[in-house]
Amino acid sequence: MTDLVELRQIIKSFGHARALDGLDLTISAGEVHGLLGPNGAGKSTTIRVLLGMLHADSGTARVLGHDPWTAAPEIRGRLAYVPGDVSLWPNLTGGEVIDLLARMHGGEDRARRDALIERFELDPTKRSRTYSKGNRQKVGLVSALSVTAELLILDEPTSGLDPLMEEVFKQCVSEARHEGRTVLLSSHILSEVEQLCDRVSIVRAGKVVDTGTMAELRGHDTTVVTATLTRRPTGLDTLTGIEKVTVDGHQIELTTTRFDEVMTRLASFGIETLTVAPPTLEDLFLHYYDQTGTAQDRVGATA
Amino acid sequence: MLGLTLRRERLHGSAWYLLSGLLLLVVAAGIVSTYPTVADREALAASVNASAGELFMIGPVSSTDVGGIGLWRMLGIATIFISLASVLTMVRNTRAPEESGTSEMLGTAAVGRAAPLAAALGVTTAGSLGAGIVVGAGFLGIGASATGSLLVGAQITMFGLLAAALAALTGQIVQTARGATGIAVAFVAAFFLLRGAGDAIGGNAYWLSPFGWIAAVRPFADNNAVMLLPALALTIALAAVALWIASRRDLGAGLLPERVGPAHASAALRGPTSLALRTSRGAMIGWAAGALVVGLLIGGVSSTVDDQIDLALGSSAGSGSGLIQVALYLSPLFAAILGILTTLRLRGEVTSGRAEAVLSRPVPRSRWLLAHAITGTLAGLGLLFALGLGIAVAQLGSDAGSFGVLAISGALRAPAAWVFIALTTLLLATVPRAASAIAFIVIGAFQALEFAVEFRIIPHEALYASPFALVPQLPDGDPHPWQAVLLILIAAALTTIATRAIRHRDID
Ligand SMILES: Nc1ncnc2c1ncn2[C@@H]1O[C@H](COP(=O)(O)OP(=O)(O)OP(=O)(O)O)[C@@H](O)[C@H]1O
Ligand SMILES: [Mg+2]
């Protein structure tokens, strides 16, 4: 498989604030790649570097084999983009905007356009000014999905969509994958990422802190072990590889990846009840996000 | 609500009003020092009152004392500046936040449907009073009589209040901030032109325009404070209707229902240039239509009353100072302002996020930039051509032989506007955030140059550094052929540099 997107050590600052701080990202052809991260992590900035709208201060970027900053117009004919907050020309109707953007892209496909408008239940005769947030988002989605593009770049594309429309969106992404298109999907919605993405990169404070398949990411994190013991546990601090230990009388909760040692030690106190829970994506999310001091990291990095 | 609006407007709004007030004072003080003796001023008054051009553009001189001359020179500008301050402040605080959705955040706080409008009326009233006090006090300072100075202040305040009430109403009726501003400004322009026509015609024709009513107070001559009442009554009526609508309509709605449009784009809408033209079409047609009407009016008035007296005022740079010549001389300034505003809409495309939709498609940035420059260029040209055509048509009866020259006399001056549009384009490509401020400072500097020449601070020859003086001054002035070509080359060079520079800038 070839890599459609390759970012290496991208650094981008706005004044004193460092939005991207040595970001690495690789997206292979044919995969749906999720971009997860808290607000302000740098997801949109990453995407704007990929689109050639921002010039990275340092690092190398390749999109479809070209540097997006210098070769921008050519590569942009081969990709389609939906921003998280689609804004439209207030006096044009939704249908006019979709046609105009398709013509700018090249390769207008009437049948495909009409089918998508139907599926997203969009009224193309309304002036953009009167569209709700969700309807504007639909215009953006129809515009991007109705043209031929090898790479779809979607920045929180479902914000404002109702659950039914979100379902339609998920179908569209699956179809795109089956057609062999590559998708970059930035999102806050875990179920969406879990269902759609082959691989996920987690962004925090301008860096990709982890990347891999869902299974791989789960492996990185720790499993939550909860137990009621017959005797009060002591001397646990000599154990390595355990975290977040809370002891409440005979109750203990901890997270670990070292089952052998932990179980042996716990058994020595007598186990009455035991639950072992694999991490959900939520836990993962919290694990990466909750390392608070996002802002401090950023300040420290630029000081 | 009023507190919040006041806080937000403390700098922005009050600066507008106070700067306008100070500018008016500078103009008044300038003319007074240019004509220091009573004899000077009597000569000036005699020639002004005999010139339809001066009567139309500025108005009659009704008193030759210091205050009277200062007031005369300032009043026409005052109507425009103070009115614009009020219109912009009003729309910025009513329709603009409603359109962008900021009002919704406040709406939940049960502030009452008419509260934003009431607060904006409060702020514009305070601003108008402030401008009135600055100007009134300034007139006292330059040695004008107390009663007259007080009434001048009252006139200034009245212009501000009237325009605020007007914009309050358009802001309630029209759904977009741009539309509300545009219609209110069109009314201000119409009031200005009708005041000009009324003064040129003379007699009771001042009743044509509310600005004429206010001018009829005639401080230093009649001191007729009663003439403030008709405008005050109109202001109160407009504001009351606006408040009545505001308390009844839905947030975000206008009075005019929203129509549906075509489901498909016409074949002509296919790229950045057609898009820019399409989004600016309404404004371009509106300004051109306005210019045509102005041209017809000026051509019509001037054929009957203009006696082509040559005044000592410097600003017309050798193109004569008859009404037609003065109007044509000033026209590229308006074309430049329209062109700059049209080109600057590129900035709005970026901040709104719409630029992303275009630039994430295979559209080169240079083409996208050029699309807006071309639109600005055509907007300016359209305005100038319409003005010249209007004048030519209205002059058909008296001067049919000059039809051809007159019809293109406006359009020929377009290169002056193009230089400023090209400069704006370059600014957008290099310092986008400051582009608007710098472009208008440059335009303002050239206007200051005109005033400096008029007040004889610098020699007349200095005007030949101004694009406005270098364009063909037809029908009566110098055709300036190579100067016009030079201006076009400068504009082309600036634009070319801009299309190269934009490649090196982030779009944000
Ligand atoms: N044009 C800009 N000027 C200044 N700072 C910016 C600009 N764009 C982004 N930033 C800053 O860069 C950081 C990353 O922003 P970015 O929009 O990429 O975050 P994000 O991950 O997309 O967040 P969200 O989930 O809220 O969309 C933020 O701290 C933001 O304030
Ligand atoms: Mg974002």
CSV table of C-alpha atoms and ligand atoms in Angstrom, one decimal, chain A residues 12-15 17-20 37-48 54 155-156 186-188 203 206 298, chain B residues 433 507-508, ligand 1:
chain,number,residue,atom,x,y,z
A,12,LYS,CA,3.1,25.4,12.9
A,13,SER,CA,2.8,28.4,15.2
A,14,PHE,CA,0.3,31.3,15.2
A,15,GLY,CA,2.2,34.1,16.8
A,17,ALA,CA,0.8,29.8,20.2
A,18,ARG,CA,2.2,26.6,18.8
A,19,ALA,CA,-0.7,24.8,17.2
A,20,LEU,CA,1.3,21.9,15.7
A,37,GLY,CA,-8.3,14.8,19.9
A,38,PRO,CA,-9.6,17.4,22.4
A,39,ASN,CA,-10.6,20.9,21.4
A,40,GLY,CA,-7.7,22.9,20.2
A,41,ALA,CA,-5.5,19.8,19.8
A,42,GLY,CA,-4.6,20.8,16.2
A,43,LYS,CA,-6.8,18.6,14.1
A,44,SER,CA,-8.2,21.4,11.9
A,45,THR,CA,-4.8,23.0,11.6
A,46,THR,CA,-3.4,19.7,10.4
A,47,ILE,CA,-6.1,19.5,7.8
A,48,ARG,CA,-5.5,23.1,6.7
A,54,LEU,CA,-1.4,27.0,5.8
A,155,ASP,CA,-13.3,17.7,9.6
A,156,GLU,CA,-16.0,16.9,12.1
A,186,SER,CA,-11.6,14.1,12.3
A,187,SER,CA,-14.2,13.6,14.9
A,188,HIS,CA,-15.2,13.9,18.5
A,203,VAL,CA,-3.7,14.2,18.6
A,206,GLY,CA,-0.2,19.5,18.4
A,298,ARG,CA,1.7,24.3,24.9
B,433,ARG,CA,-5.8,42.0,8.3
B,507,ILE,CA,-5.1,31.8,4.2
B,508,ASP,CA,-6.4,32.6,7.7
C,1,LIG,N1,-5.7,31.2,12.5
C,1,LIG,C1,-5.3,31.0,13.8
C,1,LIG,N2,-4.8,32.0,14.5
C,1,LIG,C2,-4.3,31.8,15.7
C,1,LIG,N3,-4.5,30.6,16.4
C,1,LIG,C3,-5.0,29.6,15.8
C,1,LIG,C4,-5.5,29.7,14.4
C,1,LIG,N4,-6.0,28.5,14.0
C,1,LIG,C5,-5.9,27.7,15.1
C,1,LIG,N5,-5.3,28.3,16.1
C,1,LIG,C6,-4.9,27.7,17.4
C,1,LIG,O1,-4.3,26.5,17.2
C,1,LIG,C7,-4.7,25.5,18.1
C,1,LIG,C8,-5.2,24.3,17.3
C,1,LIG,O2,-6.5,24.6,16.7
C,1,LIG,P1,-7.3,23.6,15.8
C,1,LIG,O3,-8.4,24.5,15.2
C,1,LIG,O4,-6.4,23.0,14.9
C,1,LIG,O5,-7.9,22.6,16.9
C,1,LIG,P2,-8.9,21.4,16.7
C,1,LIG,O6,-8.2,20.2,17.1
C,1,LIG,O7,-9.5,21.4,15.3
C,1,LIG,O8,-10.0,21.8,17.7
C,1,LIG,P3,-11.6,21.5,17.7
C,1,LIG,O9,-11.8,20.1,18.1
C,1,LIG,O10,-12.1,22.5,18.7
C,1,LIG,O11,-12.1,21.8,16.3
C,1,LIG,C9,-5.7,26.2,19.0
C,1,LIG,O12,-5.1,26.5,20.2
C,1,LIG,C10,-6.2,27.4,18.2
C,1,LIG,O13,-6.5,28.4,19.1
